[in-house]
Structure formats: C-alpha cells, structure tokens
JSON list of C-alpha atoms and ligand atoms in Angstrom, two decimals:
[
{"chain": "A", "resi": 258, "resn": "UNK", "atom": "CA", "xyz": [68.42, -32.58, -0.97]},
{"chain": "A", "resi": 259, "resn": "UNK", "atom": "CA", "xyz": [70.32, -30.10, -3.65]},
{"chain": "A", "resi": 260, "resn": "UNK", "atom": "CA", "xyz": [70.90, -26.72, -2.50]},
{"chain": "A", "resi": 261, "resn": "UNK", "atom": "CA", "xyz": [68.61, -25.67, -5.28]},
{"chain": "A", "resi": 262, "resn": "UNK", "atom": "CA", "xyz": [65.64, -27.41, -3.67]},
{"chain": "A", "resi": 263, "resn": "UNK", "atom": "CA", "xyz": [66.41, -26.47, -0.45]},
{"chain": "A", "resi": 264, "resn": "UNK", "atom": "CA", "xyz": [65.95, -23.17, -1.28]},
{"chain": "A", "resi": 265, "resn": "UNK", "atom": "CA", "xyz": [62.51, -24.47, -3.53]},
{"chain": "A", "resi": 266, "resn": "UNK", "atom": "CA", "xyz": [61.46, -24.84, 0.01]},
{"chain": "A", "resi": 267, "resn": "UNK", "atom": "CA", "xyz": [62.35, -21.28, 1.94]},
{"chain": "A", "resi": 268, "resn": "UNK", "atom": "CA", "xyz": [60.80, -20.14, -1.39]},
{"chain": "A", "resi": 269, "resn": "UNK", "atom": "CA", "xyz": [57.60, -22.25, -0.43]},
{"chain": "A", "resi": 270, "resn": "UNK", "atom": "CA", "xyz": [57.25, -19.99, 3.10]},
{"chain": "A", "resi": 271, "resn": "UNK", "atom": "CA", "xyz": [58.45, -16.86, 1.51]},
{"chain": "A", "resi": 272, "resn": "UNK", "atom": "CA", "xyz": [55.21, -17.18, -0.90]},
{"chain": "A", "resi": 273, "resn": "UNK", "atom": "CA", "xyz": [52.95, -17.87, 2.00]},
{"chain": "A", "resi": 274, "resn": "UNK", "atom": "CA", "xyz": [53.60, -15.14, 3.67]},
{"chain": "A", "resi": 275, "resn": "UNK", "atom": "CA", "xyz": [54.09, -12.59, 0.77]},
{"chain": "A", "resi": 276, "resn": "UNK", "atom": "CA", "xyz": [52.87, -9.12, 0.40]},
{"chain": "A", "resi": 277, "resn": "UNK", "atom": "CA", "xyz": [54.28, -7.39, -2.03]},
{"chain": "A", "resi": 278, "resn": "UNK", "atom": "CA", "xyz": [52.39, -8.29, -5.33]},
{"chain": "A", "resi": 279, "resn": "UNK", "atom": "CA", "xyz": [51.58, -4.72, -6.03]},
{"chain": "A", "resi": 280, "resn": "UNK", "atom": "CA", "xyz": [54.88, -3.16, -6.28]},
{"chain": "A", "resi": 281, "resn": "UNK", "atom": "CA", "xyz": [55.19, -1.05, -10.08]},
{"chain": "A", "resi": 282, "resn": "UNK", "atom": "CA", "xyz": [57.57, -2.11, -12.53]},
{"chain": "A", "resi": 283, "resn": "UNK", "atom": "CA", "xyz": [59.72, 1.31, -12.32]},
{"chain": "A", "resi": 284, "resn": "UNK", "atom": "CA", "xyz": [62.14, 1.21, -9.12]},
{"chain": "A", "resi": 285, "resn": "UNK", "atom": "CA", "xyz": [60.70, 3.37, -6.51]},
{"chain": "A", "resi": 286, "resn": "UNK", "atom": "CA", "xyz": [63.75, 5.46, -5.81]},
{"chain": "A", "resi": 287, "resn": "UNK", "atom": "CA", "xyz": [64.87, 5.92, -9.25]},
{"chain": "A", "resi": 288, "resn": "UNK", "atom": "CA", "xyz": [68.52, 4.18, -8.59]},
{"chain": "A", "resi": 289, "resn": "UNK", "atom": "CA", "xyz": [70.86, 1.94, -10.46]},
{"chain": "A", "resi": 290, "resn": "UNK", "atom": "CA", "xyz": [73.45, 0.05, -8.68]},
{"chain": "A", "resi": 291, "resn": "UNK", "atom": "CA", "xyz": [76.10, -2.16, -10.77]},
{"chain": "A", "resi": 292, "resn": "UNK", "atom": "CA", "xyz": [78.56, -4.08, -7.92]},
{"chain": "A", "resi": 293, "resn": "UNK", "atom": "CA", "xyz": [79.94, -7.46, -7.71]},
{"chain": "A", "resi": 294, "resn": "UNK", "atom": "CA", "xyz": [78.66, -10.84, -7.32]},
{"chain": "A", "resi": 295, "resn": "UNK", "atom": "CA", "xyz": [80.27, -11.46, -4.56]},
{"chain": "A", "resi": 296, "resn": "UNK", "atom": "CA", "xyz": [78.17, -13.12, -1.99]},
{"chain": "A", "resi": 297, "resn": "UNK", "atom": "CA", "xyz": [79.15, -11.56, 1.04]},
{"chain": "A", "resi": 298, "resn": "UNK", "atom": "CA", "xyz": [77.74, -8.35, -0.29]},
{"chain": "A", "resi": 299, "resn": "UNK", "atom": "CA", "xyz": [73.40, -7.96, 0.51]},
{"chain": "A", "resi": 300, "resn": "UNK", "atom": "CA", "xyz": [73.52, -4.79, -1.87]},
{"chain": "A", "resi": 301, "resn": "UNK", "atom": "CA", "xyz": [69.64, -4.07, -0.51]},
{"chain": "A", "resi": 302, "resn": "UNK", "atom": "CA", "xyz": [70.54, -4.20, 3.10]},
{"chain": "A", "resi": 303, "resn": "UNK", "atom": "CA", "xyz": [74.09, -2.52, 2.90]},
{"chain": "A", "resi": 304, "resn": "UNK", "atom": "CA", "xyz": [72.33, 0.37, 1.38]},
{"chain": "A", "resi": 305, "resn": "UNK", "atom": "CA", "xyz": [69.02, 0.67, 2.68]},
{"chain": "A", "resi": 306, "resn": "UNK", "atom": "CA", "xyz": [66.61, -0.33, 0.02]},
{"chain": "A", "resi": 307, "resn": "UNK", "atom": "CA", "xyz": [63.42, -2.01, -0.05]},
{"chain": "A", "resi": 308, "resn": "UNK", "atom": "CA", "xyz": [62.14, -4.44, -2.87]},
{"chain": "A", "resi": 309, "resn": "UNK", "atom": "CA", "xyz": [61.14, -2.03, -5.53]},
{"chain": "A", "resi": 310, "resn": "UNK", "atom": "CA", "xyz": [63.45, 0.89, -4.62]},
{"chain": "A", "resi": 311, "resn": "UNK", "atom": "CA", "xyz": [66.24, 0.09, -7.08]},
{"chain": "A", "resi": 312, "resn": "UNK", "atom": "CA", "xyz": [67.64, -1.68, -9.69]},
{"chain": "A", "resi": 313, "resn": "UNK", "atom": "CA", "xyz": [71.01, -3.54, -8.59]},
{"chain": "A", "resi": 314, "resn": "UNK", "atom": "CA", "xyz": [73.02, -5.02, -11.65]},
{"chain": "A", "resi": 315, "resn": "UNK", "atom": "CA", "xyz": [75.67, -8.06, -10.34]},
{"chain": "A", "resi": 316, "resn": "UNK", "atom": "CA", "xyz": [78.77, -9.58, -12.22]},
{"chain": "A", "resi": 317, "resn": "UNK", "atom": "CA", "xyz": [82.33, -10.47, -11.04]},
{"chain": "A", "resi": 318, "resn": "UNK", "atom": "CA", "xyz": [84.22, -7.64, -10.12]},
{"chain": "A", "resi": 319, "resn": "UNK", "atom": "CA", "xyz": [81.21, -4.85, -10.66]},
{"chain": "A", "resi": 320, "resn": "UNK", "atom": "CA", "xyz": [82.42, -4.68, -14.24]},
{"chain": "A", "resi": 321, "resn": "UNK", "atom": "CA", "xyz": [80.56, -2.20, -17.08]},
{"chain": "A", "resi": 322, "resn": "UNK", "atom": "CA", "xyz": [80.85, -5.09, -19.15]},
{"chain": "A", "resi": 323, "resn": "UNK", "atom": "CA", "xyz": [78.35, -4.35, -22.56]},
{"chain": "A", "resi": 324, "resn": "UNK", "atom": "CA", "xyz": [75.68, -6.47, -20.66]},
{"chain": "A", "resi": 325, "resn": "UNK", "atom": "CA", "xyz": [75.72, -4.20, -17.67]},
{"chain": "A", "resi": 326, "resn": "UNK", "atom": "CA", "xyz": [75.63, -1.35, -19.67]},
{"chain": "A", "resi": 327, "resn": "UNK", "atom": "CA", "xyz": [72.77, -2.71, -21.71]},
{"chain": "A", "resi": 328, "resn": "UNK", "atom": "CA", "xyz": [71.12, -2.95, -18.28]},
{"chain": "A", "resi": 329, "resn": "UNK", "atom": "CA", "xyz": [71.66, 0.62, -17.36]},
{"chain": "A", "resi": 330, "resn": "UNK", "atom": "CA", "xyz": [70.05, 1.94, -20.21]},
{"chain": "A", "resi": 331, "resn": "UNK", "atom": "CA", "xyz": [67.10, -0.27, -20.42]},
{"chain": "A", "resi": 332, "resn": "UNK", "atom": "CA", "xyz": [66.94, 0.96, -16.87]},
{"chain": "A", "resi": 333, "resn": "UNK", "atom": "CA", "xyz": [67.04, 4.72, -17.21]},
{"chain": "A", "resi": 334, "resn": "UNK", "atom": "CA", "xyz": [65.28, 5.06, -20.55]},
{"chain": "A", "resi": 335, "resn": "UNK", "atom": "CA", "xyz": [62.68, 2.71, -19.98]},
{"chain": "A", "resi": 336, "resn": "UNK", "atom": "CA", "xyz": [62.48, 2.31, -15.88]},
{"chain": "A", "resi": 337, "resn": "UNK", "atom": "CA", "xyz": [63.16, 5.85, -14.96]},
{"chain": "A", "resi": 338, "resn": "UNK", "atom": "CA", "xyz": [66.72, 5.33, -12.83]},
{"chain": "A", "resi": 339, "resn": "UNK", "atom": "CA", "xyz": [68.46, 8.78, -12.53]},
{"chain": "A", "resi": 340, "resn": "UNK", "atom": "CA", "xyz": [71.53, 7.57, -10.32]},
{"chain": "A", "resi": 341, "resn": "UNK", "atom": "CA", "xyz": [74.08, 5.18, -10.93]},
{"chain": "A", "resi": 342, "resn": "UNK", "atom": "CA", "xyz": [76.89, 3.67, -8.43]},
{"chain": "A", "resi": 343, "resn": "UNK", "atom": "CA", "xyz": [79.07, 1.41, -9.01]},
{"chain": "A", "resi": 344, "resn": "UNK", "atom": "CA", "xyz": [80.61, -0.75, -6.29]},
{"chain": "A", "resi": 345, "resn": "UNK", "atom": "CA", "xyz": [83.00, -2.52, -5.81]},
{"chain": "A", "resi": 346, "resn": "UNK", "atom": "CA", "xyz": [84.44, -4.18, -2.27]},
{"chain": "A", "resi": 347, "resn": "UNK", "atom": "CA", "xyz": [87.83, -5.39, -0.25]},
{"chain": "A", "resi": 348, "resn": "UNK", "atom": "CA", "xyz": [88.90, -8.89, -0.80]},
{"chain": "A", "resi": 349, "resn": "UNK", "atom": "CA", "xyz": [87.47, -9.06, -4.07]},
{"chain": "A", "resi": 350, "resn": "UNK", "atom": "CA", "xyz": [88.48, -12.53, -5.84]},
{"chain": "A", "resi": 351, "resn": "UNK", "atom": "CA", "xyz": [88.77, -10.29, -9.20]},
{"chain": "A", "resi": 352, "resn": "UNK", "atom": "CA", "xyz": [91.96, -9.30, -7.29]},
{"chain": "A", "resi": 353, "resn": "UNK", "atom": "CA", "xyz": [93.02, -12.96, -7.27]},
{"chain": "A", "resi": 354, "resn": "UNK", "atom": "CA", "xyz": [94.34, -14.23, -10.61]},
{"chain": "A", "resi": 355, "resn": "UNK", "atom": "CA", "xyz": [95.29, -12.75, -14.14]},
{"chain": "A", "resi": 356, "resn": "UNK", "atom": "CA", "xyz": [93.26, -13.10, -17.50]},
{"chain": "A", "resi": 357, "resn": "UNK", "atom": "CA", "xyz": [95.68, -15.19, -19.16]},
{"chain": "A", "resi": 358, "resn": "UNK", "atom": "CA", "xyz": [96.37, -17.57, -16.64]},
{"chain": "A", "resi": 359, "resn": "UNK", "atom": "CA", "xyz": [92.63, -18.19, -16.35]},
{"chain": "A", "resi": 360, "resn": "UNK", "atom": "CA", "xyz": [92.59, -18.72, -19.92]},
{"chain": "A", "resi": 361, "resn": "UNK", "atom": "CA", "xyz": [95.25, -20.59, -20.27]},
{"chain": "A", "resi": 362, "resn": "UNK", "atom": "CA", "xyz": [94.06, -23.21, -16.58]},
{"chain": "A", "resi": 363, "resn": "UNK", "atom": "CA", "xyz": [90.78, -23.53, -18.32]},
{"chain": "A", "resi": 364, "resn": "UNK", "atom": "CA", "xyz": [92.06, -24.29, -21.84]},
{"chain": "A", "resi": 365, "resn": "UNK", "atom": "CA", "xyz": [94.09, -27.02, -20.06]},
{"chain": "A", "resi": 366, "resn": "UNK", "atom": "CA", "xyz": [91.92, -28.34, -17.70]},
{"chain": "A", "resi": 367, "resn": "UNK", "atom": "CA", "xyz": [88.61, -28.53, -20.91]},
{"chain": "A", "resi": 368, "resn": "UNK", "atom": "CA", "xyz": [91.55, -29.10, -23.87]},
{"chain": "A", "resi": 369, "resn": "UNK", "atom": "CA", "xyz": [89.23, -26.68, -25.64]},
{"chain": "A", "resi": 370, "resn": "UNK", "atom": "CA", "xyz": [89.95, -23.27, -26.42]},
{"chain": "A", "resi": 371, "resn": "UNK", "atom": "CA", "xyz": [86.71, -20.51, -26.40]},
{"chain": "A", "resi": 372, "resn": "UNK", "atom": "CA", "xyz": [86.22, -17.31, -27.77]},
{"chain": "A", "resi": 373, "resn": "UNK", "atom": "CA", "xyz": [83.64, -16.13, -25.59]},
{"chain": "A", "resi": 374, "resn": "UNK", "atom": "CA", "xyz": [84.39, -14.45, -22.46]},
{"chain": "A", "resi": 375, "resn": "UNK", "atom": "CA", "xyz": [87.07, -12.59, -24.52]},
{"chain": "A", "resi": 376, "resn": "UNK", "atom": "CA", "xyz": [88.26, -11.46, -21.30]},
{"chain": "A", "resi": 377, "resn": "UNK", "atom": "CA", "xyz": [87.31, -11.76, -17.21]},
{"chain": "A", "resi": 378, "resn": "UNK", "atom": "CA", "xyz": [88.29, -8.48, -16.44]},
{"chain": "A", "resi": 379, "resn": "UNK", "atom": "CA", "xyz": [90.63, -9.32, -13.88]},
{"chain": "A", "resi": 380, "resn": "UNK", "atom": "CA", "xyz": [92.19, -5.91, -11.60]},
{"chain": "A", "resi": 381, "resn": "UNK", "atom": "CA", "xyz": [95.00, -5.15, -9.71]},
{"chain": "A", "resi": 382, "resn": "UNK", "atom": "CA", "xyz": [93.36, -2.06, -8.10]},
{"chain": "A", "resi": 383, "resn": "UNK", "atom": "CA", "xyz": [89.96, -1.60, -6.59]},
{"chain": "A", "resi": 384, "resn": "UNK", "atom": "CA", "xyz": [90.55, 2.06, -7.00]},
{"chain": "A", "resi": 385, "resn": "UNK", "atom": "CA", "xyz": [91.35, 1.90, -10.55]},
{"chain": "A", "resi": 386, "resn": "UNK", "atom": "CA", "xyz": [89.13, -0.35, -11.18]},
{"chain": "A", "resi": 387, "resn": "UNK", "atom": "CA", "xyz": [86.16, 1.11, -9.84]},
{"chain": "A", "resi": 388, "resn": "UNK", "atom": "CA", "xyz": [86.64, 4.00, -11.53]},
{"chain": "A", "resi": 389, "resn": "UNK", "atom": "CA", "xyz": [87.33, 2.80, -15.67]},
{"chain": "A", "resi": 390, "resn": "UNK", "atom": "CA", "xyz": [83.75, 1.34, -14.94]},
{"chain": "A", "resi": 391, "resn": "UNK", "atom": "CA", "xyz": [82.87, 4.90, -14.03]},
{"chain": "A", "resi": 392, "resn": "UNK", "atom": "CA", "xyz": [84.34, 6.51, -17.22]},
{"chain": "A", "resi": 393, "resn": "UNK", "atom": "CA", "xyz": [82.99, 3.83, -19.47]},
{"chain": "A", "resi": 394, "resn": "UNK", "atom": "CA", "xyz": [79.20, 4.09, -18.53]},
{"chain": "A", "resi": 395, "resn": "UNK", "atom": "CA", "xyz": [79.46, 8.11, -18.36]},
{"chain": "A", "resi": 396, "resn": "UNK", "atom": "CA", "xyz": [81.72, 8.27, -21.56]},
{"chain": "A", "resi": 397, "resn": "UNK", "atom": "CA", "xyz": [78.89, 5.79, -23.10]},
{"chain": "A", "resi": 398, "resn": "UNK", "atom": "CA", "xyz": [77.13, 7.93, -25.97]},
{"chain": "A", "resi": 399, "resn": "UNK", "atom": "CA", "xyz": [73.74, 6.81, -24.88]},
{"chain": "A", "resi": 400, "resn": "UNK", "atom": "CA", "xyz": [74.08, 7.62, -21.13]},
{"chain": "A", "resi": 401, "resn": "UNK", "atom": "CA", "xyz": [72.79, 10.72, -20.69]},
{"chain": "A", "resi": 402, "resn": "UNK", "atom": "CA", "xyz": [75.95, 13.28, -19.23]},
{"chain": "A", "resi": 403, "resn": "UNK", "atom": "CA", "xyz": [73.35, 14.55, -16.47]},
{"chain": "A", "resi": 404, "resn": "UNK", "atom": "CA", "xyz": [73.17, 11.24, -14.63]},
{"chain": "A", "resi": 405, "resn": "UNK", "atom": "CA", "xyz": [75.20, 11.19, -11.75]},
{"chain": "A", "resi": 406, "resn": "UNK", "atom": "CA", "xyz": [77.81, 7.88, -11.80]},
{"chain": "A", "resi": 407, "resn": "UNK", "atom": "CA", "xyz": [79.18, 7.06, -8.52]},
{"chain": "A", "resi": 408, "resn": "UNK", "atom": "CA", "xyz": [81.95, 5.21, -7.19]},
{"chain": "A", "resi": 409, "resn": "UNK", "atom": "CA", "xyz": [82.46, 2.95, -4.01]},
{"chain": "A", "resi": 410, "resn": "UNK", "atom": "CA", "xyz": [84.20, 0.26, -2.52]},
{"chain": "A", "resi": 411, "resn": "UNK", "atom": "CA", "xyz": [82.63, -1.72, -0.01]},
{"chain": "A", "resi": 412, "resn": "UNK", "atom": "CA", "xyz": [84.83, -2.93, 3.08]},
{"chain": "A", "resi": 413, "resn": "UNK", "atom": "CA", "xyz": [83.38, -6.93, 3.59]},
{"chain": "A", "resi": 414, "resn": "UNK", "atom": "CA", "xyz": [84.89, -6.77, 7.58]},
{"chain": "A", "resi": 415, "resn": "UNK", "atom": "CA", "xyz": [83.69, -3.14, 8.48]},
{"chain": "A", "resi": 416, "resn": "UNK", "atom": "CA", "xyz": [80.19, -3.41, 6.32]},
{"chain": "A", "resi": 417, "resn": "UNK", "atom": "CA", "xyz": [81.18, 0.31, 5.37]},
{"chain": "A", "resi": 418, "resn": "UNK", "atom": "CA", "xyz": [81.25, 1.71, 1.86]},
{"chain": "A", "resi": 419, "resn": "UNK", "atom": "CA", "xyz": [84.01, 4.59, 0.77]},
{"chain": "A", "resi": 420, "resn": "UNK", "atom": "CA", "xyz": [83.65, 6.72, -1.72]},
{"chain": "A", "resi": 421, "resn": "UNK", "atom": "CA", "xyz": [86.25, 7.02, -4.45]},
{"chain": "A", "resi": 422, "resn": "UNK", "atom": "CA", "xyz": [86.48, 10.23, -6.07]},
{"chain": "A", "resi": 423, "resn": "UNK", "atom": "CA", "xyz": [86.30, 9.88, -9.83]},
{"chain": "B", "resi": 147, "resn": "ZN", "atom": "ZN1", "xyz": [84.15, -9.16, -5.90]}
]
C-alpha cells in the first residue's frame, strides 16, 4: 500500500468519527502563523490551537515568500487575522546547503536549467532569518502597520519556542 492510501484509510476513521462540520470560515482566534514545513513541527499542538482557531501558512524555512504573503492578506482582509508570527525552528534543513549549489546539483542531476524557484531562500542564521521575514510582511504596503508581526524559533529537542526580538 502507498503511503498516500494508507493515510486514505486513517482518513476513512477520522470521517466516522467527525464533529466538526460547523466550524465558520474566519479562524476563531483571529491568528496567522507562517513557519516551516518541517515535519517535526505540529504548529496546532506546539501552540495550543484547535481546528478553526488559526490560520498556519507552511513553506521551507518559514519564508515571506510572495505566496505567503498573498496568504496573509487574503487572511486578514478577508478572514479577520489580527496577529501574525512567524516561526522558525533549530535544525532547520534551510540551514543545510546554499542556493547555488542547489541550483547548480539539480541542473546537473535534470541537465535542464529552470527559471522558476528563482531562489530557495537558503539561511545561515535562524535569527536573521526569522527576522527579514518579519520586516518584509510589516514593511509590505498592504499589511496594515497596526498588526502585530512576531518572531520565534522553535527548539525541535526542547518543544519550546523563543522569542526573537525584532
Ligand atoms: Zn525548517
């Protein structure tokens, strides 16, 4: 059996026993988290939230790439979010290679060269890095300066999340 249907299945006793049909579109607590895709991180259970509380916005390395940002504002303007955190954790794999040499392995490994992803968005800092993805969703001319835009890493041995001052 593929992974995929082997999760077809949970999915089957999930349904059975589901409950919450009823939930509104707009995310209960009015939150937008954008973190990584890592999948030692359960963004919901880390932080407390329920199905419906909050919106939580996943790429490689937590970046506030122009998709995630599209996100955000779909999500405050139209979905009502009013606080945004970004996080990011230790051991990410963003830490792991450089752009170019990513390019460069997959141009060799496909022969073909690609325009699109422009860049991965590779970091050497989690610090620094969580914080340009601060400055470019508050610096973005359609968030609104009042929101609040947070920044934490996530530790994936202690389960605890730091804040970084921005
Ligand atoms: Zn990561």
């Amino acid at each position: 059996m593929s992974i995929v249907d082997e999760t077809l299945k949970a999915n089957e006793t999930y349904a059975k026993n589901f409950t919450l049909g009823a939930l509104p579109m707009p995310p209960a607590r009015k939150l937008a988290i954008l973190a990584c895709m890592d999948a030692r991180l359960t963004v919901e259970q880390f932080l407390g939230l329920k199905t419906g509380e909050a919106h939580i916005i996943r790429n490689a390395g937590g970046i506030a790439t122009d998709d995630a940002v599209r996100s955000l504002i779909i999500s405050h303007y139209l979905l009502g979010t009013q606080e945004f955190a970004v996080i990011n954790h230790t051991d990410c794999g963003m830490l792991t290679f450089k752009d170019d040499e990513l390019a460069s392995k997959l141009r060799e490994k496909t022969g073909a060269a690609a325009v699109a992803p422009a860049r991965f968005f590779s970091f050497s800092s989690l610090e620094d890095n969580v914080r340009e993805q601060v400055q470019k969703i508050k610096s973005h001319p359609w968030i609104p300066r009042g929101i609040p835009v947070r920044a934490f890493i996530y530790d994936v041995k202690t389960g605890k999340l730091r804040e970084v001052s921005v």
